[in-house]
Tab-separated table of C-alpha atoms in Angstrom:
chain	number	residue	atom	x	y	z
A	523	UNK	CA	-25.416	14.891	44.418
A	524	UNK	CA	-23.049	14.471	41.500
A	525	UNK	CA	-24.983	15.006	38.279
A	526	UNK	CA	-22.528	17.109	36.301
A	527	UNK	CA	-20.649	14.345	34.980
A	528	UNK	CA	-23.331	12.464	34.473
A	529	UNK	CA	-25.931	13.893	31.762
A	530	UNK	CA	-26.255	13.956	27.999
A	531	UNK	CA	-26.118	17.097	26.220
A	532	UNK	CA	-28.039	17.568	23.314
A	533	UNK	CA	-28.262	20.804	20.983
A	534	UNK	CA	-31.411	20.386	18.439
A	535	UNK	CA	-34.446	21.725	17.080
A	536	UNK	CA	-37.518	21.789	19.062
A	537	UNK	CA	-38.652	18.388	17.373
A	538	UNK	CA	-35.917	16.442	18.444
A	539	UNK	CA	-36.163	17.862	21.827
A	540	UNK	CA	-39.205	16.025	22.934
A	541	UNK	CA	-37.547	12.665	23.004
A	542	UNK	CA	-35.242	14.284	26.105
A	543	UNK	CA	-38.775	15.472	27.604
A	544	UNK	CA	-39.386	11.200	28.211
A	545	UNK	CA	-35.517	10.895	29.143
A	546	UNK	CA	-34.837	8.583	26.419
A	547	UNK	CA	-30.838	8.023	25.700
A	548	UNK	CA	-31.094	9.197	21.915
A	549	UNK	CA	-28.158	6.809	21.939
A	550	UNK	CA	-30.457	4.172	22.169
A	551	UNK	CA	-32.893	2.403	20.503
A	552	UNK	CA	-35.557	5.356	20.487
A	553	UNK	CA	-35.671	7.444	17.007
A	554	UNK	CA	-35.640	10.993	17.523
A	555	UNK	CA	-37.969	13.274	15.975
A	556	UNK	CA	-40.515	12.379	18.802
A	557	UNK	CA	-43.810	14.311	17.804
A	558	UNK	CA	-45.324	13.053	21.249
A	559	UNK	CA	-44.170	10.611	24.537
A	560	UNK	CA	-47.881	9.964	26.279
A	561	UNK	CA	-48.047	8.668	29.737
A	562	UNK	CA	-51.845	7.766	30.692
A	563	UNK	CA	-53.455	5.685	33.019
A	564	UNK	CA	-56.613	3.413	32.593
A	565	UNK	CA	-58.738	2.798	35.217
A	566	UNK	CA	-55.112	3.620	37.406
A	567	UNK	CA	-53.116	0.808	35.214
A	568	UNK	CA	-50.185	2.940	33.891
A	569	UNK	CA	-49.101	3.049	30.659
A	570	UNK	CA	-46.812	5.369	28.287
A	571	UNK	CA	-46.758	5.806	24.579
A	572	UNK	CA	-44.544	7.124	21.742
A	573	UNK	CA	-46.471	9.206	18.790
A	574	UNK	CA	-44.721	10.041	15.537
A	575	UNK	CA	-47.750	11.742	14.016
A	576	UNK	CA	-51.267	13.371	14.472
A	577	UNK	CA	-53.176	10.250	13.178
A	578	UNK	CA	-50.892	8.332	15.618
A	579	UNK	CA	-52.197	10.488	18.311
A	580	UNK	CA	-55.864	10.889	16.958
A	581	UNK	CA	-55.555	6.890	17.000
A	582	UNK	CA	-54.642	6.391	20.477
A	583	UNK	CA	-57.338	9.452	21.388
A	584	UNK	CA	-59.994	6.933	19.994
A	585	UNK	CA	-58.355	4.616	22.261
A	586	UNK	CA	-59.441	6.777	25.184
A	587	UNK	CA	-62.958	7.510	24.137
A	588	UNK	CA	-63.197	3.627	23.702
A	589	UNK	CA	-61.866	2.996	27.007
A	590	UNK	CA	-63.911	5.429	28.964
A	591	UNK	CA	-66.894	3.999	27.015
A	592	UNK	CA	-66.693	0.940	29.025
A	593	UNK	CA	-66.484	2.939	32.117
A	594	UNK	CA	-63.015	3.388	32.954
A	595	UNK	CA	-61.698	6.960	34.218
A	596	UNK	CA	-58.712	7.476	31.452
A	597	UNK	CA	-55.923	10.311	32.538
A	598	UNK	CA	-52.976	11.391	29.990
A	599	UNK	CA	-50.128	13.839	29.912
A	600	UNK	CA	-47.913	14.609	27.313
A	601	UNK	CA	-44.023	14.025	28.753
A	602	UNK	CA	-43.050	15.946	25.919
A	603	UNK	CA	-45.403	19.399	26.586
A	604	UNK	CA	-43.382	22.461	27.672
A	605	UNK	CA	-46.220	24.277	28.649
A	606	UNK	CA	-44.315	27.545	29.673
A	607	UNK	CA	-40.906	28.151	29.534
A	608	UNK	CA	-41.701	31.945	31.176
A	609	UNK	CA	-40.977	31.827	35.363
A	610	UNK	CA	-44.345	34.267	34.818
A	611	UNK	CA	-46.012	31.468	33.359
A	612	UNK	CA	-46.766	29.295	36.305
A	613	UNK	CA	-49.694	27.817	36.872
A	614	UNK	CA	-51.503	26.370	39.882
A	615	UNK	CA	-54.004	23.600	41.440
A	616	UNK	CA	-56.576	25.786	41.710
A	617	UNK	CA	-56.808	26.325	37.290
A	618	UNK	CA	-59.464	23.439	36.568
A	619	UNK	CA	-61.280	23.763	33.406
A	620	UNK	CA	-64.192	20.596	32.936
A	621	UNK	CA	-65.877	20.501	29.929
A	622	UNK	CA	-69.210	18.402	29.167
A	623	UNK	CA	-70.533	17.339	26.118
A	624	UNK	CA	-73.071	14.386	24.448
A	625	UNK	CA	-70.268	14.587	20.972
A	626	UNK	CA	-67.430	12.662	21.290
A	627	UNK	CA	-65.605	14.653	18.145
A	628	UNK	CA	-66.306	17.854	20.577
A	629	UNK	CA	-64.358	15.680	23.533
A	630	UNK	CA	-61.469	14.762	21.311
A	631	UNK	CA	-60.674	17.853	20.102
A	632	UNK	CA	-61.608	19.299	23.487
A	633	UNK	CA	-58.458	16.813	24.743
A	634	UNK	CA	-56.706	18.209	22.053
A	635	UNK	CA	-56.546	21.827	23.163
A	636	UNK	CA	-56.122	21.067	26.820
A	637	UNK	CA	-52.598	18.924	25.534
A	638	UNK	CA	-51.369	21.179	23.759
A	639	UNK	CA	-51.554	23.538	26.579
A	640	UNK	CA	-49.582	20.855	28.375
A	641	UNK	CA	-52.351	20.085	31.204
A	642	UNK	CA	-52.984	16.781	32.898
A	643	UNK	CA	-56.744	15.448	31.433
A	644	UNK	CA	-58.867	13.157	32.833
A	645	UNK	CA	-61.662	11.962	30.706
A	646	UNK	CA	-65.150	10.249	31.864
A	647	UNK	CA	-67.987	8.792	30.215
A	648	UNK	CA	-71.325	8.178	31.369
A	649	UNK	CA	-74.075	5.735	29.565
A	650	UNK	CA	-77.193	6.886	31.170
A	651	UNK	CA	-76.831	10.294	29.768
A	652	UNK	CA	-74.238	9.832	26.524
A	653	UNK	CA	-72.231	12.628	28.301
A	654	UNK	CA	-68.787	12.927	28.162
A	655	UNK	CA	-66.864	14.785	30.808
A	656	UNK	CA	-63.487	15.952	30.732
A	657	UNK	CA	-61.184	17.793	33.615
A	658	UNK	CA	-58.266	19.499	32.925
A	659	UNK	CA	-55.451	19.883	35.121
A	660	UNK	CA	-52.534	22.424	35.515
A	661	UNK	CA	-51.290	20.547	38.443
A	662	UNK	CA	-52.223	17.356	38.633
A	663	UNK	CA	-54.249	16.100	41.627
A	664	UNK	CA	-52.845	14.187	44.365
A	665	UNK	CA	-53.724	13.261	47.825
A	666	UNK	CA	-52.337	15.590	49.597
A	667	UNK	CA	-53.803	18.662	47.189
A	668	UNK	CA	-56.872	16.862	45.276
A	669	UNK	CA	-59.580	18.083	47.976
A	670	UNK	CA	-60.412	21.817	48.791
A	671	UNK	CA	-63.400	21.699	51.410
A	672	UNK	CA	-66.300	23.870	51.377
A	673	UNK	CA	-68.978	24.750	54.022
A	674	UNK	CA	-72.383	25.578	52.658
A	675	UNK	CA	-76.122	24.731	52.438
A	676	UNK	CA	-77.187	22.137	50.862
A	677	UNK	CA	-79.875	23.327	48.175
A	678	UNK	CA	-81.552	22.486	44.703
A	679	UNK	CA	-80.092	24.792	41.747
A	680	UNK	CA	-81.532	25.475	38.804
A	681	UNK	CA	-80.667	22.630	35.860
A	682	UNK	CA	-78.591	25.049	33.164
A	683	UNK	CA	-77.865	23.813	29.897
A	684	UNK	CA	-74.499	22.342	30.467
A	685	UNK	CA	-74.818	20.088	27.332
A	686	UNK	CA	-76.234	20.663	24.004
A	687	UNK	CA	-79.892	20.141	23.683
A	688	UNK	CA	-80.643	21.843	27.276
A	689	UNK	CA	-82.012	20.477	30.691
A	690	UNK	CA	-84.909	21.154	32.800
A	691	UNK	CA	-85.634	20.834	36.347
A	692	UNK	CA	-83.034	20.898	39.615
A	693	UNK	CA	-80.015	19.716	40.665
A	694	UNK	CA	-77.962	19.436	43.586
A	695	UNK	CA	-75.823	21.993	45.204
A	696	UNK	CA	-73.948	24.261	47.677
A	697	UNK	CA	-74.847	27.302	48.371
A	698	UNK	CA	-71.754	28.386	50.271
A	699	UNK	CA	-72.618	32.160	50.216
A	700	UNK	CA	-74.912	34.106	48.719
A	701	UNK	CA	-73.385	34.714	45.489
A	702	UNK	CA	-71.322	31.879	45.779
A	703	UNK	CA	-72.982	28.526	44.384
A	704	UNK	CA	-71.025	25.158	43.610
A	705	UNK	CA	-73.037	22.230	41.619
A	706	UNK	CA	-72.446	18.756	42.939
A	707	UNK	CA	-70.780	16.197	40.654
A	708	UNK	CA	-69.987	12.718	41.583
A	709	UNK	CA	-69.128	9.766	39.355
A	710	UNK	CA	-69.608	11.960	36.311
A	711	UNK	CA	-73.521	12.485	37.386
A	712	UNK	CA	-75.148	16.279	38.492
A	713	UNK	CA	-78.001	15.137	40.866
A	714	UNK	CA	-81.444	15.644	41.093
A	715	UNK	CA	-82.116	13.887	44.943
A	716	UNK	CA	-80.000	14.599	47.859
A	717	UNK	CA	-80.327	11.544	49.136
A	718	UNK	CA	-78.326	9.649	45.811
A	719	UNK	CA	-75.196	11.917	46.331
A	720	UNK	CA	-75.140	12.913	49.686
A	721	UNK	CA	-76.840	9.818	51.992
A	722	UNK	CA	-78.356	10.866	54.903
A	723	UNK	CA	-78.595	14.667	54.066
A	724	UNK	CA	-81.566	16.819	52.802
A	725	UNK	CA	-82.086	20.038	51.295
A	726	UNK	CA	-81.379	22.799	54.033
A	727	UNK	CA	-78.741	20.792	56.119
A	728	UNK	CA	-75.345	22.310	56.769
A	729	UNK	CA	-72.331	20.035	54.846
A	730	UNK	CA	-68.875	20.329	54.434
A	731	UNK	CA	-67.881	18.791	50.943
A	732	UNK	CA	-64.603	18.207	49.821
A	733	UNK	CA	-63.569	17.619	46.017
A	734	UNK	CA	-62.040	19.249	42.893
A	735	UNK	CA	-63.363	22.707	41.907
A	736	UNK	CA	-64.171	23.628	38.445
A	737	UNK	CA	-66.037	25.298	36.112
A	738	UNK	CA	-68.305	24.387	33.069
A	739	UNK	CA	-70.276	26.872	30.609
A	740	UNK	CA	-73.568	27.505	30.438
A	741	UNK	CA	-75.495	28.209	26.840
A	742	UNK	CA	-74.479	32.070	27.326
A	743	UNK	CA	-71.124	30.735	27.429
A	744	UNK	CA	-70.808	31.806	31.677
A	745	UNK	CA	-69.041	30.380	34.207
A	746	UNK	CA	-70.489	28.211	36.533
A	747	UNK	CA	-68.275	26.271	39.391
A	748	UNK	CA	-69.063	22.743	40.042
A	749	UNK	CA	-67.393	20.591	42.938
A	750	UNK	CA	-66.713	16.995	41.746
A	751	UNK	CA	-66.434	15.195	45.108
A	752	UNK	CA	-65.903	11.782	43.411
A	753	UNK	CA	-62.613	9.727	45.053
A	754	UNK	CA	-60.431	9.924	41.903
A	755	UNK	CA	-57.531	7.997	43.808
A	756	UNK	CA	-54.593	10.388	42.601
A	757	UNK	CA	-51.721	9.380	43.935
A	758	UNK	CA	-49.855	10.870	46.858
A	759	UNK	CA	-46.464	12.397	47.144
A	760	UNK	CA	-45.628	10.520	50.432
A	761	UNK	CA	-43.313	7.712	49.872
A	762	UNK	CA	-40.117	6.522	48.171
A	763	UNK	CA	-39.565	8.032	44.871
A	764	UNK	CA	-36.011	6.843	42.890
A	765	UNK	CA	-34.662	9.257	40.429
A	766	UNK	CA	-35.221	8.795	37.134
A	767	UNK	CA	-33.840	11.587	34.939
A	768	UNK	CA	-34.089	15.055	34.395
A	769	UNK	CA	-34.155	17.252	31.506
A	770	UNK	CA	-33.234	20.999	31.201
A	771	UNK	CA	-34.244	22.869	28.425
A	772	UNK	CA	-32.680	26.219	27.486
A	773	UNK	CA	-34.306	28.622	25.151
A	774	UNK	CA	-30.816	30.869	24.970
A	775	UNK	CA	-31.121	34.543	23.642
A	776	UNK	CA	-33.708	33.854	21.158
A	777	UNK	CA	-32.422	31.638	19.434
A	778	UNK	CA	-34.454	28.999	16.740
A	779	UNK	CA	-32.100	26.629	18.520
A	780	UNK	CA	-32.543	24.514	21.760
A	781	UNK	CA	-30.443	23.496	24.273
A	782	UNK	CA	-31.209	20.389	26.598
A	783	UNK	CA	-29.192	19.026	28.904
A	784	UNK	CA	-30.292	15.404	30.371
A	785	UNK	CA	-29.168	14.723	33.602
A	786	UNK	CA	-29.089	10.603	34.176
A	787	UNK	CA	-27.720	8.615	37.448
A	788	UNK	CA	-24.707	7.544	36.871
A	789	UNK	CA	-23.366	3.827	36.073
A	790	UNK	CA	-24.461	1.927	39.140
A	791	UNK	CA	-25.801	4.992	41.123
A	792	UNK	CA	-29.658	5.034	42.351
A	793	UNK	CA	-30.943	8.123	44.043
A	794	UNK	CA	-33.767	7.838	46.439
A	795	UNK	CA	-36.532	10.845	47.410
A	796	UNK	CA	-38.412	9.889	50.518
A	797	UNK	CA	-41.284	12.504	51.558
A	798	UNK	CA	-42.283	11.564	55.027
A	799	UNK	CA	-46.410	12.583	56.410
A	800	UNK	CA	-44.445	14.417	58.795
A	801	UNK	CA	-43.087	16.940	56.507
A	802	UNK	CA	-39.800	16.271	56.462
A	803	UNK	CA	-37.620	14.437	53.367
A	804	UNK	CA	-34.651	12.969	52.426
A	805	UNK	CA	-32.282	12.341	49.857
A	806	UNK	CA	-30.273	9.053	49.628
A	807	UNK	CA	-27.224	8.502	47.262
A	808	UNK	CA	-25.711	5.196	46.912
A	809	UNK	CA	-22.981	3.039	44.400
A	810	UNK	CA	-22.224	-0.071	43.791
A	811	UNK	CA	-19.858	-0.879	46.835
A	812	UNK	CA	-20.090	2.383	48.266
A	813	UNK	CA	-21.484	3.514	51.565
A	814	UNK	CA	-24.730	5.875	51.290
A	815	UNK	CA	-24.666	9.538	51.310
A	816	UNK	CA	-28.012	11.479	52.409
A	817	UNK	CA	-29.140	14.221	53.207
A	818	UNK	CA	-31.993	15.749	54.916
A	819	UNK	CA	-34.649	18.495	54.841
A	820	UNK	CA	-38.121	19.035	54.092
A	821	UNK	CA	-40.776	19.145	51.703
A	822	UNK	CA	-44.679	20.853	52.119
A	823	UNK	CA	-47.516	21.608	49.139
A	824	UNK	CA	-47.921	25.256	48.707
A	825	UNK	CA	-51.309	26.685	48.420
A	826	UNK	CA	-51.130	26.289	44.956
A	827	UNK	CA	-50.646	22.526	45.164
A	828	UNK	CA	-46.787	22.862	43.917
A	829	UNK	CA	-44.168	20.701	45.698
A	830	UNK	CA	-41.722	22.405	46.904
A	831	UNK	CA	-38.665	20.703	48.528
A	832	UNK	CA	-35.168	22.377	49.391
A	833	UNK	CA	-33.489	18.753	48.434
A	834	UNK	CA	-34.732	19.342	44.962
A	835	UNK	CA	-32.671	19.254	41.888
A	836	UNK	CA	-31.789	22.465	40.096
A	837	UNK	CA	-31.448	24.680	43.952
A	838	UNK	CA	-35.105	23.107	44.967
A	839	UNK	CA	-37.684	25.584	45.003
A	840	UNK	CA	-41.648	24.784	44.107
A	841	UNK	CA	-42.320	22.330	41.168
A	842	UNK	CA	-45.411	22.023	39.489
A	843	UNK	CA	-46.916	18.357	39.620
A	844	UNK	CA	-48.160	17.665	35.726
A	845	UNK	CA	-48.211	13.838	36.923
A	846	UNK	CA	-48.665	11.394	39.886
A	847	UNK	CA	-49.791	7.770	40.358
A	848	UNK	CA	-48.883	5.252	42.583
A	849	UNK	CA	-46.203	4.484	39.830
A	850	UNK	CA	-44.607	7.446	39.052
A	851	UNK	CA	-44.201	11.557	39.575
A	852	UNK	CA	-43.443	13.810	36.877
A	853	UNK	CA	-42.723	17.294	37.563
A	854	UNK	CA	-41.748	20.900	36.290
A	855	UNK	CA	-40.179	24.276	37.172
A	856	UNK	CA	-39.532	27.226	34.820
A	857	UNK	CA	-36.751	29.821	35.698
A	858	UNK	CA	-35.268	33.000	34.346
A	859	UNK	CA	-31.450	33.731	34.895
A	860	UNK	CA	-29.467	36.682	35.315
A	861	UNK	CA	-28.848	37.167	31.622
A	862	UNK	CA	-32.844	36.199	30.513
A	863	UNK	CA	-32.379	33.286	29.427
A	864	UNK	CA	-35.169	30.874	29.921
A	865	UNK	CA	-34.952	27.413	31.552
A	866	UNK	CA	-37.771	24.121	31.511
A	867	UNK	CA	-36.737	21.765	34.178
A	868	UNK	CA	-38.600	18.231	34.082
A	869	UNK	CA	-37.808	15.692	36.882
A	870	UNK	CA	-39.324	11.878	36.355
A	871	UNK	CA	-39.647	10.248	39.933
A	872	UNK	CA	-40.370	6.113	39.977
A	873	UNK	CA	-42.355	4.845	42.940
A	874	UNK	CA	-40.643	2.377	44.655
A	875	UNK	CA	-42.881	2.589	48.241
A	876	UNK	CA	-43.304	-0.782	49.811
């Protein structure tokens, strides 16, 4: 695949960078200067937005809180983030931080912190209780790597204060060993009767759950793992995916100064990703008159919920997944070379699936 010829090369500050991070032509109509490039999904319609400054972004924040008010799940990730430019730095599925509160100052500057660390947030709200619940994501869910199962007992856990102003009674979890206990969440609800989250089952029964692991504080400011087995509909990584750009950003020897090179299809030129159930992938080139070029190979999840795909730009390797809906795949590597250098690597994927 021919991409040499084909890119953009760019040598800025780190502010002018983050327009490259959304592969915008900076020869086009987009300013650069790009605080922020947003992509976030409402109730699974997606969306993307362009953010100059911090009321911009505080604005469109509100926006969130307003949508998940009416009861649509709201996810976000910033296209611009560079959350680790260190090959040491890599992060997996398995870091989930979810975060509860009745405030909704405390859950916007709660989504504050979790963008700037350049995670994938998905934000909740629930009127019965006035909670807010968000869920942070290093690597973003999908279907093939939302759900880790667990085996346990089903049995009624104390009610910790999760949320300001404390809780009393029991709620529903899983006592998978004996130091090992995982609270129940579904729809954004802890329950207090079996029978509401888990039909047909009672306290003492044997259950295998499946679901996103995470953790939320208690008033001592401990750990405590919680299994949210609510469907979030993620997408999945099996499909068609055409090429949209990629964007490799150097950090040199230290210098202030940034390198990024934007690599583009060519005039005419649409590369195709197809990720088969099966395990195996290929890679389609094609031009404008042209016959098509592919190639072939294969793609798993490791455990760590990274793609990784020997028909991947940049040598292939593992790829963290910061983004996937049924629209569109966003996803990142960090490298090292020989002489220390650091490299970002951000590939944007369109679904085209029929």
């Amino acid at each position: 695949m021919k991409t040499k010829n084909n890119f953009i090369r760019i040598i800025t500050l780190l502010a002018a960078t983050l327009t490259m991070a959304a592969c915008v032509d900076p020869e086009g109509t987009e300013p650069t200067g790009t605080e922020r490039q947003i992509i976030y999904a409402v109730a699974h319609t997606e969306s993307r937005a362009t953010l100059k400054t911090e009321a911009e972004w505080d604005k469109l924040l509100d926006r969130f809180c307003d949508y998940a008010v009416e009861g649509k799940e709201v996810d976000f990730y910033n296209l611009s983030s560079q959350p680790s430019l260190s090959a040491k730095g890599r992060h997996t599925v398995k870091d989930v931080v979810t975060f509860s509160t009745n405030n909704r100052a405390e859950i916007k500057e709660w989504m504050k912190a979790r963008e700037k660390e350049g995670k994938t947030v998905n934000v909740r709200f629930e009127s019965e209780t006035g909670t807010w619940t968000g869920t942070a994501y290093a690597t973003a869910p999908n279907h093939e790597s939302t759900d880790n199962c667990y085996t346990g007992v089903i049995v009624m856990a104390p009610m910790t204060p999760f949320i300001s102003g404390g809780m009393t009674g029991s709620l529903v979890a899983l006592q998978v060993s004996p130091d090992s206990l995982l609270y129940v969440v579904k729809d954004n609800i802890m329950y207090e009767d079996p029978e509401e989250v888990l039909p047909g089952y009672a306290v003492g029964d044997t259950v295998t759950l499946c679901g996103v692991l995470g953790t939320l504080e208690d008033a001592n400011h401990q750990p405590l793992f919680v299994l949210d087995i609510t469907d979030h509909n993620y997408g999945s990584i099996a499909g068609t995916w055409r090429y949209v750009c990629m964007a490799v950003t150097s950090t040199g020897t230290g210098d202030y100064l940034l390198n990024t090179d934007l690599y583009l299809p060519g005039a005419g030129e649409s590369i195709l990703y197809t990720f088969l159930d099966n395990g195996t992938a290929e890679v389609s080139v094609s031009h404008d008159g042209l016959p098509t070029t592919t190639q072939s190979g294969t793609w798993s999840l490791s455990d760590d919920g990274m793609l990784c795909c020997d028909l991947m730009p940049a040598d292939g390797g593992c790829w963290t997944i910061n983004w996937i809906t049924g629209s569109s795949m966003i996803v990142s590597r960090a490298d090292v070379d020989d002489n220390g250098a650091e490299h970002f690597y951000q590939v944007q994927f369109e679904n085209i699936t029929e």
